[in-house]
Coordinates of C-alpha atoms in Angstrom, one line a residue:
Chain A
M1 CA -26.9 -155.5 -2.9
P2 CA -30.4 -156.8 -2.7
K3 CA -31.7 -153.5 -1.4
T4 CA -30.9 -151.4 -4.4
G5 CA -32.1 -154.3 -6.6
L6 CA -35.5 -154.2 -5.0
T7 CA -36.0 -150.5 -5.5
L8 CA -35.0 -150.8 -9.1
Y9 CA -38.0 -153.1 -9.7
K10 CA -40.3 -150.5 -8.2
P11 CA -42.0 -148.8 -11.2
V12 CA -42.6 -145.6 -9.2
D13 CA -39.0 -144.8 -8.8
T14 CA -38.7 -142.4 -11.6
E15 CA -38.0 -138.7 -11.0
Q16 CA -41.4 -137.6 -12.2
H17 CA -43.2 -140.0 -9.8
L18 CA -40.9 -139.1 -7.0
L19 CA -41.7 -135.5 -7.6
A20 CA -45.5 -136.1 -7.7
E21 CA -45.2 -137.9 -4.3
F22 CA -43.1 -135.2 -2.9
A23 CA -45.7 -132.6 -4.1
L24 CA -48.3 -134.5 -2.0
G25 CA -46.1 -134.1 1.0
E26 CA -45.2 -137.7 1.4
R27 CA -42.4 -138.2 3.8
A28 CA -40.7 -141.1 2.1
A29 CA -40.3 -139.2 -1.1
T30 CA -39.1 -136.1 0.7
E31 CA -36.5 -138.1 2.6
K32 CA -35.3 -139.8 -0.6
I33 CA -34.7 -136.5 -2.4
Y34 CA -33.1 -135.1 0.7
D35 CA -30.7 -138.0 1.1
R36 CA -29.8 -138.1 -2.6
H37 CA -28.8 -134.5 -3.0
Y38 CA -28.0 -133.0 0.3
K39 CA -24.4 -134.3 0.6
I40 CA -23.2 -132.7 -2.6
L41 CA -24.5 -129.3 -1.6
N42 CA -23.1 -129.6 1.9
G43 CA -19.6 -130.2 0.4
W44 CA -20.0 -127.3 -2.0
I45 CA -21.1 -124.9 0.8
L46 CA -18.2 -125.9 3.0
K47 CA -15.8 -125.2 0.2
N48 CA -17.4 -121.8 -0.4
G49 CA -17.0 -120.3 3.1
G50 CA -20.1 -121.7 4.7
S51 CA -20.9 -124.1 7.5
S52 CA -23.0 -127.2 7.7
N53 CA -25.7 -125.1 9.3
D54 CA -25.7 -122.8 6.3
A55 CA -26.0 -125.8 4.0
A56 CA -28.9 -127.2 5.9
D57 CA -30.7 -123.8 5.8
I58 CA -30.1 -123.3 2.1
F59 CA -31.1 -126.8 1.1
Q60 CA -34.3 -126.6 3.0
E61 CA -35.2 -123.4 1.2
S62 CA -34.5 -125.1 -2.2
M63 CA -36.6 -128.0 -1.2
V64 CA -39.5 -125.6 -0.4
I65 CA -39.1 -123.9 -3.7
L66 CA -39.2 -127.2 -5.6
F67 CA -42.2 -128.2 -3.5
E68 CA -44.1 -125.1 -4.3
K69 CA -43.3 -125.5 -8.0
A70 CA -44.5 -129.1 -8.0
Q71 CA -47.9 -128.1 -6.6
N72 CA -48.8 -127.0 -10.1
E73 CA -50.0 -130.2 -11.8
D74 CA -48.7 -129.2 -15.2
F75 CA -45.2 -128.7 -13.8
R76 CA -42.5 -130.6 -15.6
L77 CA -38.8 -130.3 -14.7
S78 CA -36.7 -129.6 -17.7
C79 CA -33.7 -131.1 -15.8
K80 CA -32.9 -133.6 -13.1
I81 CA -34.2 -132.9 -9.6
G82 CA -30.6 -132.8 -8.3
T83 CA -29.5 -130.3 -10.9
Y84 CA -32.4 -128.0 -10.2
L85 CA -31.9 -128.2 -6.4
F86 CA -28.2 -127.5 -6.8
A87 CA -28.6 -124.6 -9.1
I88 CA -31.2 -123.0 -6.8
S89 CA -29.1 -123.6 -3.8
K90 CA -26.0 -122.0 -5.4
N91 CA -28.0 -119.0 -6.3
L92 CA -29.5 -118.7 -2.8
W93 CA -26.0 -119.0 -1.3
Y94 CA -24.6 -116.2 -3.5
K95 CA -27.5 -114.0 -2.6
K96 CA -26.8 -114.7 1.1
I97 CA -23.1 -113.8 0.7
E98 CA -24.1 -110.6 -1.2
R99 CA -26.3 -109.6 1.6
Q100 CA -23.5 -110.2 4.1
H101 CA -21.1 -108.1 2.0
K102 CA -23.5 -105.2 2.2
Q103 CA -23.5 -105.3 6.0
P104 CA -21.3 -102.7 7.7
G105 CA -18.0 -103.8 9.0
Y106 CA -17.5 -106.5 6.3
L107 CA -14.0 -106.9 5.0
P108 CA -14.0 -108.0 1.4
D109 CA -12.2 -111.1 0.4
N110 CA -12.3 -113.4 -2.6
A111 CA -14.0 -116.4 -1.0
G112 CA -16.8 -117.8 -3.2
S113 CA -17.0 -114.8 -5.5
D114 CA -14.4 -115.8 -8.0
E115 CA -16.8 -118.0 -10.0
G116 CA -19.2 -115.2 -10.6
F117 CA -22.9 -115.4 -10.3
D118 CA -24.9 -117.7 -12.5
K119 CA -28.4 -116.4 -11.9
E120 CA -30.3 -119.5 -12.9
Y121 CA -33.9 -119.8 -11.9
E122 CA -34.0 -116.2 -10.7
D123 CA -37.7 -116.0 -11.3
D124 CA -38.4 -119.1 -9.3
I125 CA -36.6 -117.5 -6.3
N126 CA -38.4 -114.2 -6.7
V127 CA -41.8 -115.9 -6.8
H128 CA -40.8 -117.9 -3.7
V129 CA -39.8 -114.8 -1.8
E130 CA -43.1 -113.2 -2.6
R131 CA -45.0 -116.2 -1.7
E132 CA -43.2 -116.5 1.7
M133 CA -44.2 -112.9 2.4
H134 CA -47.8 -113.7 1.4
Y135 CA -47.8 -116.6 3.9
E136 CA -46.4 -114.3 6.6
T137 CA -49.2 -111.8 6.0
L138 CA -51.7 -114.6 6.2
N139 CA -50.2 -115.9 9.5
A140 CA -50.2 -112.4 10.9
A141 CA -53.9 -112.0 10.0
L142 CA -54.6 -115.3 11.6
D143 CA -52.9 -114.2 14.8
Q144 CA -55.0 -111.0 14.8
L145 CA -58.3 -112.9 14.6
G146 CA -58.6 -113.7 18.3
E147 CA -60.2 -116.7 19.9
P148 CA -61.9 -119.0 19.1
C149 CA -61.4 -118.2 15.4
R150 CA -57.7 -118.5 15.4
S151 CA -57.6 -121.9 17.1
L152 CA -60.6 -123.2 15.0
L153 CA -59.0 -122.3 11.7
K154 CA -55.6 -123.7 12.7
A155 CA -57.2 -126.9 13.8
F156 CA -58.9 -127.3 10.5
Y157 CA -56.2 -126.2 8.1
Q158 CA -52.9 -126.9 9.9
Q159 CA -53.9 -129.9 12.2
D160 CA -56.2 -131.5 9.6
K161 CA -59.0 -132.0 12.0
S162 CA -62.5 -132.9 10.7
M163 CA -65.5 -130.7 11.4
M164 CA -66.8 -133.4 13.6
E165 CA -63.7 -133.3 15.9
I166 CA -63.7 -129.6 15.9
S167 CA -67.4 -129.3 16.9
E168 CA -66.6 -131.6 19.8
E169 CA -63.5 -129.9 20.8
F170 CA -64.9 -126.4 20.7
G171 CA -68.3 -127.4 22.1
Y172 CA -70.6 -126.9 19.2
T173 CA -73.9 -128.9 19.2
N174 CA -73.3 -130.3 15.7
P175 CA -70.7 -130.2 12.8
D176 CA -73.0 -127.8 10.8
N177 CA -72.9 -125.2 13.6
A178 CA -69.1 -125.6 13.6
K179 CA -69.1 -125.1 9.9
T180 CA -71.1 -121.9 10.2
Q181 CA -68.7 -120.7 12.8
K182 CA -65.8 -121.6 10.5
Y183 CA -67.3 -119.5 7.6
K184 CA -67.9 -116.6 10.0
C185 CA -64.2 -116.8 10.9
L186 CA -63.2 -117.0 7.3
T187 CA -65.2 -113.9 6.5
R188 CA -63.4 -112.0 9.3
L189 CA -60.0 -113.4 8.2
R190 CA -60.7 -112.3 4.6
K191 CA -61.5 -108.7 5.8
I192 CA -58.3 -108.5 7.9
F193 CA -56.1 -110.2 5.2
Y194 CA -57.2 -108.0 2.3
S195 CA -57.1 -104.8 4.3
V196 CA -53.5 -105.6 5.4
Q197 CA -52.6 -106.5 1.9
A198 CA -54.1 -103.3 0.5
K199 CA -51.7 -101.4 2.7
Chain B
M1 CA -77.3 -121.2 6.3
P2 CA -77.0 -117.4 5.8
T3 CA -76.2 -116.2 2.3
D4 CA -73.0 -114.6 3.6
Y5 CA -71.6 -118.0 4.3
Q6 CA -72.9 -119.7 1.2
I7 CA -70.2 -118.2 -0.9
W8 CA -67.6 -120.0 1.3
N9 CA -69.4 -123.3 0.9
I10 CA -69.3 -123.0 -2.9
A11 CA -65.7 -121.7 -2.9
E12 CA -64.6 -124.7 -0.7
S13 CA -66.3 -127.2 -3.0
F14 CA -64.8 -125.4 -6.0
V15 CA -61.3 -125.6 -4.6
A16 CA -61.7 -129.2 -3.6
G17 CA -63.0 -129.9 -7.2
I18 CA -66.1 -131.6 -6.1
L19 CA -68.7 -129.4 -7.9
S20 CA -70.8 -131.3 -10.4
E21 CA -71.1 -130.2 -14.1
T22 CA -74.4 -128.4 -13.5
E23 CA -73.2 -126.7 -10.4
L24 CA -70.1 -125.5 -12.2
S25 CA -72.1 -124.0 -15.1
D26 CA -74.5 -122.3 -12.7
L27 CA -71.5 -120.8 -10.9
Q28 CA -70.0 -119.7 -14.2
Q29 CA -73.2 -118.0 -15.2
R30 CA -73.5 -116.1 -11.9
L31 CA -69.9 -115.0 -12.0
D32 CA -70.4 -113.7 -15.5
A33 CA -73.6 -111.9 -14.6
E34 CA -72.4 -110.3 -11.3
P35 CA -69.0 -108.7 -11.3
A36 CA -69.2 -107.9 -7.5
Y37 CA -69.9 -111.5 -6.7
S38 CA -67.2 -112.6 -9.0
A39 CA -64.6 -110.4 -7.3
A40 CA -65.7 -111.7 -3.8
F41 CA -65.6 -115.2 -5.0
R42 CA -62.1 -114.9 -6.4
E43 CA -61.0 -113.5 -3.0
C44 CA -62.5 -116.4 -1.2
V45 CA -60.9 -118.9 -3.5
D46 CA -57.5 -117.2 -3.1
M47 CA -57.9 -117.2 0.6
L48 CA -58.7 -120.9 0.8
R49 CA -55.9 -121.8 -1.5
S50 CA -53.5 -119.7 0.5
L51 CA -54.6 -121.3 3.7
D52 CA -54.0 -124.7 2.2
A53 CA -50.7 -123.9 0.7
A54 CA -49.4 -122.2 3.8
A55 CA -50.4 -125.2 5.9
K56 CA -48.6 -127.5 3.4
N57 CA -45.5 -125.3 3.5
K58 CA -45.5 -125.4 7.2
K59 CA -45.7 -129.2 7.3
L60 CA -43.0 -129.6 4.7
R61 CA -40.7 -127.4 6.7
A62 CA -41.4 -129.5 9.8
T63 CA -40.7 -132.7 7.9
L64 CA -37.5 -131.3 6.5
K65 CA -36.3 -130.3 9.9
D66 CA -37.1 -133.8 11.1
I67 CA -35.1 -135.3 8.3
Q68 CA -32.2 -133.0 8.9
H69 CA -32.0 -134.1 12.5
G70 CA -32.1 -137.7 11.5
A71 CA -29.5 -137.1 8.9
G72 CA -27.4 -135.2 11.4
K73 CA -27.3 -138.2 13.7
H74 CA -25.9 -140.8 11.4
A75 CA -24.0 -138.5 9.1
I76 CA -22.3 -136.5 11.8
E77 CA -18.8 -137.7 11.0
K78 CA -18.9 -137.5 7.2
P79 CA -19.3 -133.7 6.7
R80 CA -16.7 -133.1 9.5
T81 CA -14.1 -135.1 7.6
I82 CA -14.4 -133.0 4.5
P83 CA -12.1 -130.2 5.5
L84 CA -9.3 -132.7 6.1
R85 CA -9.3 -134.3 2.8
S86 CA -6.0 -134.6 0.9
H87 CA -6.1 -131.2 -0.8
F88 CA -6.4 -129.5 2.6
F89 CA -3.4 -131.2 4.0
R90 CA -0.9 -128.9 2.4
T91 CA -2.7 -125.8 3.6
A92 CA -3.1 -127.3 7.1
A93 CA 0.6 -128.3 7.2
I94 CA 1.7 -124.8 6.2
A95 CA -0.7 -123.2 8.7
A96 CA 0.6 -125.5 11.5
G97 CA 4.2 -124.7 10.6
I98 CA 3.6 -121.0 10.8
A99 CA 1.7 -121.3 14.0
L100 CA 4.6 -123.3 15.5
L101 CA 7.2 -120.8 14.3
T102 CA 5.1 -117.9 15.6
S103 CA 4.7 -119.4 19.0
F104 CA 8.4 -120.3 19.3
S105 CA 9.5 -116.9 18.2
T106 CA 7.0 -115.2 20.6
Y107 CA 8.2 -117.4 23.4
W108 CA 11.8 -116.5 22.6
A109 CA 11.0 -112.8 22.3
I110 CA 9.1 -112.7 25.6
N111 CA 11.8 -114.5 27.4
N112 CA 14.5 -112.2 26.0
N113 CA 12.6 -109.0 26.9
N114 CA 11.4 -110.1 30.3
K115 CA 14.4 -108.9 32.3
K116 CA 14.6 -105.5 30.7
D117 CA 10.9 -105.0 31.2
L118 CA 11.1 -105.9 34.8
S119 CA 13.9 -103.4 35.6
Q120 CA 12.0 -100.7 33.7
Y121 CA 9.0 -101.5 35.7
N122 CA 10.8 -101.1 38.9
V123 CA 12.1 -97.7 37.9
L124 CA 8.6 -96.7 37.0
R125 CA 7.3 -97.8 40.3
R126 CA 9.8 -95.7 42.1
E127 CA 8.8 -92.8 40.0
L128 CA 5.1 -93.4 40.8
E129 CA 5.8 -93.6 44.5
N130 CA 7.5 -90.2 44.2
I131 CA 4.6 -88.6 42.4
K132 CA 2.1 -90.1 44.9
R133 CA 3.8 -88.7 47.9
S134 CA 5.5 -85.8 46.2
Q135 CA 7.7 -85.6 49.1
N136 CA 10.7 -87.7 49.9
Q137 CA 10.3 -89.6 53.1
L138 CA 13.5 -89.4 55.0
I139 CA 14.2 -93.1 55.3
K140 CA 17.8 -94.2 55.0
D141 CA 18.2 -97.3 53.1
I142 CA 21.1 -99.5 54.1
T143 CA 21.8 -102.9 52.6
I144 CA 23.3 -105.1 55.2
K145 CA 26.5 -106.8 54.0
N146 CA 27.4 -110.4 54.9
T147 CA 25.8 -110.7 58.3
Q148 CA 22.2 -110.7 57.0
P149 CA 20.5 -112.4 54.0
V150 CA 20.6 -110.2 50.9
S151 CA 16.8 -110.0 50.8
V152 CA 16.6 -108.3 54.2
V153 CA 16.8 -104.5 53.9
K154 CA 17.2 -102.3 56.9
Y155 CA 15.8 -98.9 57.2
T156 CA 16.7 -96.4 59.9
G157 CA 14.8 -93.6 61.3
T158 CA 14.8 -91.6 64.5
G159 CA 12.6 -91.8 67.6
F160 CA 12.3 -90.0 70.8
A161 CA 10.9 -90.9 74.2
I162 CA 7.4 -90.1 75.4
T163 CA 8.0 -91.7 78.8
N164 CA 11.2 -92.8 80.5
S165 CA 9.8 -96.3 80.8
G166 CA 10.2 -97.1 77.1
Y167 CA 7.4 -95.6 75.1
F168 CA 8.6 -93.6 72.1
V169 CA 7.3 -92.1 68.9
T170 CA 8.6 -92.3 65.3
N171 CA 7.0 -92.1 61.8
Y172 CA 4.5 -94.7 60.7
H173 CA 6.3 -95.0 57.3
V174 CA 9.5 -96.0 59.1
T175 CA 7.9 -99.0 60.8
E176 CA 5.4 -99.8 58.0
G177 CA 5.6 -103.5 57.0
A178 CA 8.5 -104.2 59.4
D179 CA 9.3 -107.7 60.4
S180 CA 11.1 -106.4 63.5
V181 CA 12.1 -103.1 65.0
Y182 CA 15.2 -102.4 67.2
I183 CA 16.4 -99.1 68.7
Q184 CA 19.9 -98.2 69.4
D185 CA 20.2 -95.8 72.3
H186 CA 22.7 -93.1 73.1
E187 CA 25.1 -95.6 74.5
G188 CA 25.0 -97.7 71.4
D189 CA 23.0 -100.6 72.9
Y190 CA 20.3 -102.4 70.9
Y191 CA 16.8 -103.1 72.3
K192 CA 13.9 -104.7 70.6
A193 CA 10.7 -102.6 70.3
I194 CA 7.1 -103.4 69.4
V195 CA 4.6 -101.2 67.7
I196 CA 1.6 -100.5 69.9
A197 CA -0.3 -97.9 68.0
Y198 CA -0.1 -96.1 64.7
E199 CA -2.1 -93.6 62.5
P200 CA -1.2 -93.7 58.8
K201 CA -3.1 -90.5 58.2
T202 CA -0.8 -88.4 60.4
D203 CA 2.1 -90.8 59.7
L204 CA 2.8 -91.5 63.4
A205 CA 3.6 -94.7 65.3
I206 CA 4.0 -95.3 69.0
L207 CA 6.3 -98.1 70.0
K208 CA 7.5 -99.6 73.3
V209 CA 10.9 -101.1 74.1
D210 CA 10.2 -104.7 74.8
D211 CA 12.2 -104.8 78.1
D212 CA 10.6 -104.0 81.5
D213 CA 13.9 -102.8 83.0
F214 CA 14.6 -100.4 80.2
H215 CA 14.9 -96.6 80.9
F216 CA 15.9 -93.9 78.5
G217 CA 17.6 -91.8 81.2
K218 CA 18.0 -91.4 84.9
S219 CA 14.9 -89.2 85.4
E220 CA 11.6 -88.5 83.7
V221 CA 11.5 -87.1 80.2
P222 CA 12.7 -83.5 80.4
Y223 CA 10.5 -81.9 77.7
T224 CA 6.8 -81.3 77.2
F225 CA 4.6 -81.6 74.2
A226 CA 3.0 -78.3 72.8
G227 CA -0.8 -78.6 72.7
Y228 CA -0.9 -75.6 70.4
K229 CA 0.3 -74.6 67.0
A230 CA 3.5 -72.5 67.2
G231 CA 3.6 -69.3 65.2
L232 CA 5.2 -68.5 61.9
G233 CA 8.9 -67.8 62.1
S234 CA 9.5 -69.6 65.4
R235 CA 13.0 -70.8 65.7
V236 CA 13.2 -74.6 65.9
Y237 CA 15.9 -77.2 66.1
T238 CA 16.1 -81.0 65.8
L239 CA 18.2 -83.9 66.8
G240 CA 18.3 -87.1 64.6
Y241 CA 20.3 -90.1 63.4
P242 CA 21.0 -89.8 59.7
D243 CA 24.1 -91.8 60.5
D244 CA 25.3 -93.7 63.5
E245 CA 26.1 -90.4 65.1
I246 CA 23.4 -88.0 66.4
V247 CA 23.2 -84.8 64.3
Y248 CA 21.9 -81.3 65.2
N249 CA 20.1 -79.0 62.8
E250 CA 18.3 -75.7 63.2
G251 CA 15.8 -73.7 61.3
Y252 CA 12.4 -72.0 61.5
I253 CA 8.7 -72.5 60.8
S254 CA 8.2 -71.3 57.3
A255 CA 4.4 -72.1 57.0
K256 CA 1.7 -72.9 59.6
N257 CA 0.3 -75.7 57.4
G258 CA 2.2 -78.5 55.9
F259 CA 2.1 -80.5 52.7
Q260 CA -1.0 -79.7 50.6
N261 CA -2.2 -77.4 53.4
D262 CA -2.3 -80.2 55.9
S263 CA -3.2 -78.3 59.2
M264 CA -1.7 -81.2 61.2
Q265 CA 1.7 -80.4 59.8
Y266 CA 4.2 -77.6 59.8
R267 CA 6.3 -76.6 56.9
L268 CA 9.9 -75.9 58.0
E269 CA 13.0 -74.4 56.7
L270 CA 15.3 -77.0 58.3
P271 CA 18.0 -79.1 56.7
A272 CA 17.2 -82.8 57.2
D273 CA 18.7 -86.0 55.8
P274 CA 17.4 -89.5 55.2
G275 CA 17.3 -91.2 58.6
Q276 CA 15.9 -88.2 60.4
S277 CA 12.3 -89.3 60.0
G278 CA 10.7 -89.3 63.4
A279 CA 13.2 -86.8 64.9
P280 CA 11.8 -84.3 67.4
V281 CA 11.3 -80.7 66.5
L282 CA 11.7 -78.4 69.5
D283 CA 11.4 -74.7 70.1
A284 CA 14.0 -72.6 71.9
K285 CA 12.4 -73.4 75.3
G286 CA 12.4 -77.1 74.9
N287 CA 8.8 -77.7 73.9
I288 CA 8.2 -80.5 71.4
L289 CA 6.5 -78.8 68.4
G290 CA 6.5 -81.7 66.0
I291 CA 8.1 -84.7 64.4
V292 CA 10.2 -84.6 61.3
T293 CA 8.3 -86.5 58.6
A294 CA 9.3 -85.7 55.1
K295 CA 11.3 -83.5 52.8
G296 CA 9.9 -81.3 50.1
Q297 CA 11.1 -81.7 46.6
Q298 CA 11.5 -78.0 45.6
N299 CA 14.6 -77.0 47.6
E300 CA 17.0 -78.4 50.0
G301 CA 15.9 -77.0 53.3
N302 CA 12.2 -77.6 52.8
T303 CA 11.0 -80.1 55.4
Y304 CA 7.6 -81.1 56.8
A305 CA 6.9 -82.1 60.4
E306 CA 3.8 -83.6 61.9
S307 CA 2.6 -81.3 64.7
S308 CA 2.7 -82.3 68.4
E309 CA -1.1 -81.9 68.4
A310 CA -1.4 -84.9 66.0
L311 CA 0.8 -86.9 68.4
L312 CA -1.3 -85.9 71.4
Q313 CA -4.4 -87.0 69.6
L314 CA -3.0 -90.4 69.0
I315 CA -1.8 -90.7 72.6
H316 CA -5.3 -89.7 73.9
S317 CA -6.9 -92.3 71.7
L318 CA -5.0 -95.1 73.5
P319 CA -6.7 -97.0 76.4
K320 CA -5.8 -95.7 79.9
S321 CA -4.8 -99.2 81.0
M322 CA -1.6 -98.7 79.1
N323 CA -0.3 -96.3 81.7
L324 CA 1.1 -93.9 79.2
H325 CA 1.5 -90.6 81.0
I326 CA 2.6 -87.5 79.0
P327 CA 5.4 -85.6 80.7
K328 CA 4.1 -82.5 82.5
L329 CA 7.3 -80.8 83.6
N330 CA 9.6 -79.0 81.2
K331 CA 13.1 -79.1 82.6
L332 CA 14.8 -77.6 79.6
V333 CA 13.2 -74.1 79.8
K334 CA 16.1 -72.3 81.5
L335 CA 18.9 -74.3 80.0
S336 CA 21.2 -73.2 77.2
R337 CA 21.0 -74.9 73.8
E338 CA 24.1 -77.0 74.5
E339 CA 22.7 -78.1 77.9
Q340 CA 19.3 -78.9 76.3
I341 CA 21.0 -81.1 73.7
Q342 CA 23.1 -82.9 76.3
K343 CA 19.9 -83.9 78.1
L344 CA 18.0 -84.6 74.9
E345 CA 20.6 -87.1 73.6
Y346 CA 19.5 -89.6 76.2
Y347 CA 15.9 -89.5 75.1
T348 CA 16.5 -89.7 71.4
C349 CA 17.3 -93.0 69.6
S350 CA 18.0 -94.5 66.3
V351 CA 15.2 -96.8 65.0
K352 CA 16.3 -99.8 63.0
V353 CA 13.8 -101.6 60.9
Y354 CA 14.2 -105.1 59.5
K355 CA 12.0 -106.3 56.7
K356 CA 12.1 -108.7 53.8

């Protein structure tokens, strides 16, 4: 097949390169990783008492964990991307089943628990859980800010708008004024965020 | 720019990594010298990094969702086929076999039990009916042989004339749900009758013989209807058709109120048999006091009768255009019991009810 032949010649198609591109948030790299490794996990989840929806949720979480880890420039995977994703996904799935077992009204059966837990990359998952909570606090603080600060910060950080665009959109006379306004908003956000976190 | 905001400016540049060598060393010096500034600076840097990272996280999730949807479209059949792969076949076959067996055996069991259940149900229904009424209605149940289809059941009751021209009264429960009603008079002749009014609450129905030339007797109805409640202990008698032959019974009023203290009824000590529903209850002087309705369950002679007041109420509620005139003259007063009965026979009839 000429298509695979072509990709083989591409020098960037190594795992480390792929990971670096993925860390930058490039869609092509993300899609490639997804396509390569999702099917195996989907099959495994289906065999272990889950649905395709469960598989999609679990795999997404694993991808996010990999992404966060890859943000660190010194990060080097000690194994293949697929191996890492599969191990994390398995761990997440066992945790999910464990949570379900603790719910009232659950009737115990042997589905999925006979293999026992291999708690690989437990630290990575714990860090991830903490980080997600951190983001949640941040988003809550953002929502408490009130207008125009909330929209302004979202426009800058989440929608990648330039200070020029923002000054036009929010009616500031020049980008410097907008920037001052942005710093003002950041100061307020910092106060809310750290007071919430202190609690 | 106010000094408050300068810290953000430097922090932003620091995070972006665009500070020059000299700027960096200046910053380092200041951080070392002022612990308060250092703490504030660290918070600012954390903040900015968190904002960046949170935004990236959000974008990644959006991208992943997008990819999932795309993957879902062209890979929709592949994951679906997994459960049917070869090693599932045996399990599926066993499950299907068990399901088949179960449904067949259930079908067989239901079919086998159906008839038994039905008959039990019928018995139960009859029981319920008894409990509901707690009194046995005196309908006689005759199954017609040969001449009529098996599904047609005939009930008989008793009726007695209100006017000589063919109006008569019986119990509502006798005619309830009837396909057709016939009377058989003293002579044994059949006449068709139609229901013209009824009141389920007092269990009364007024019918008319569907024949303009029909007359019960040679003269007007010889008795009157009591517009009052007769006293406790009054001697009463009745004439009815439990069989093809007219039967006489006598007794007394044992309570002023009827079943469950119904003030429109009497409670009587009077033997009555099925088929006597609708029979007249008269006092010694030939006044109609009531209409035999039901039998109590406790003992044999316990019978209930709707009072004549209830009947008068029903008659008064009818439109005047019907020309239904209540008899005013009591011709039985001075007659002996035997003479009374002789006259009464003409104005009492058997009511035959046909229904499916």
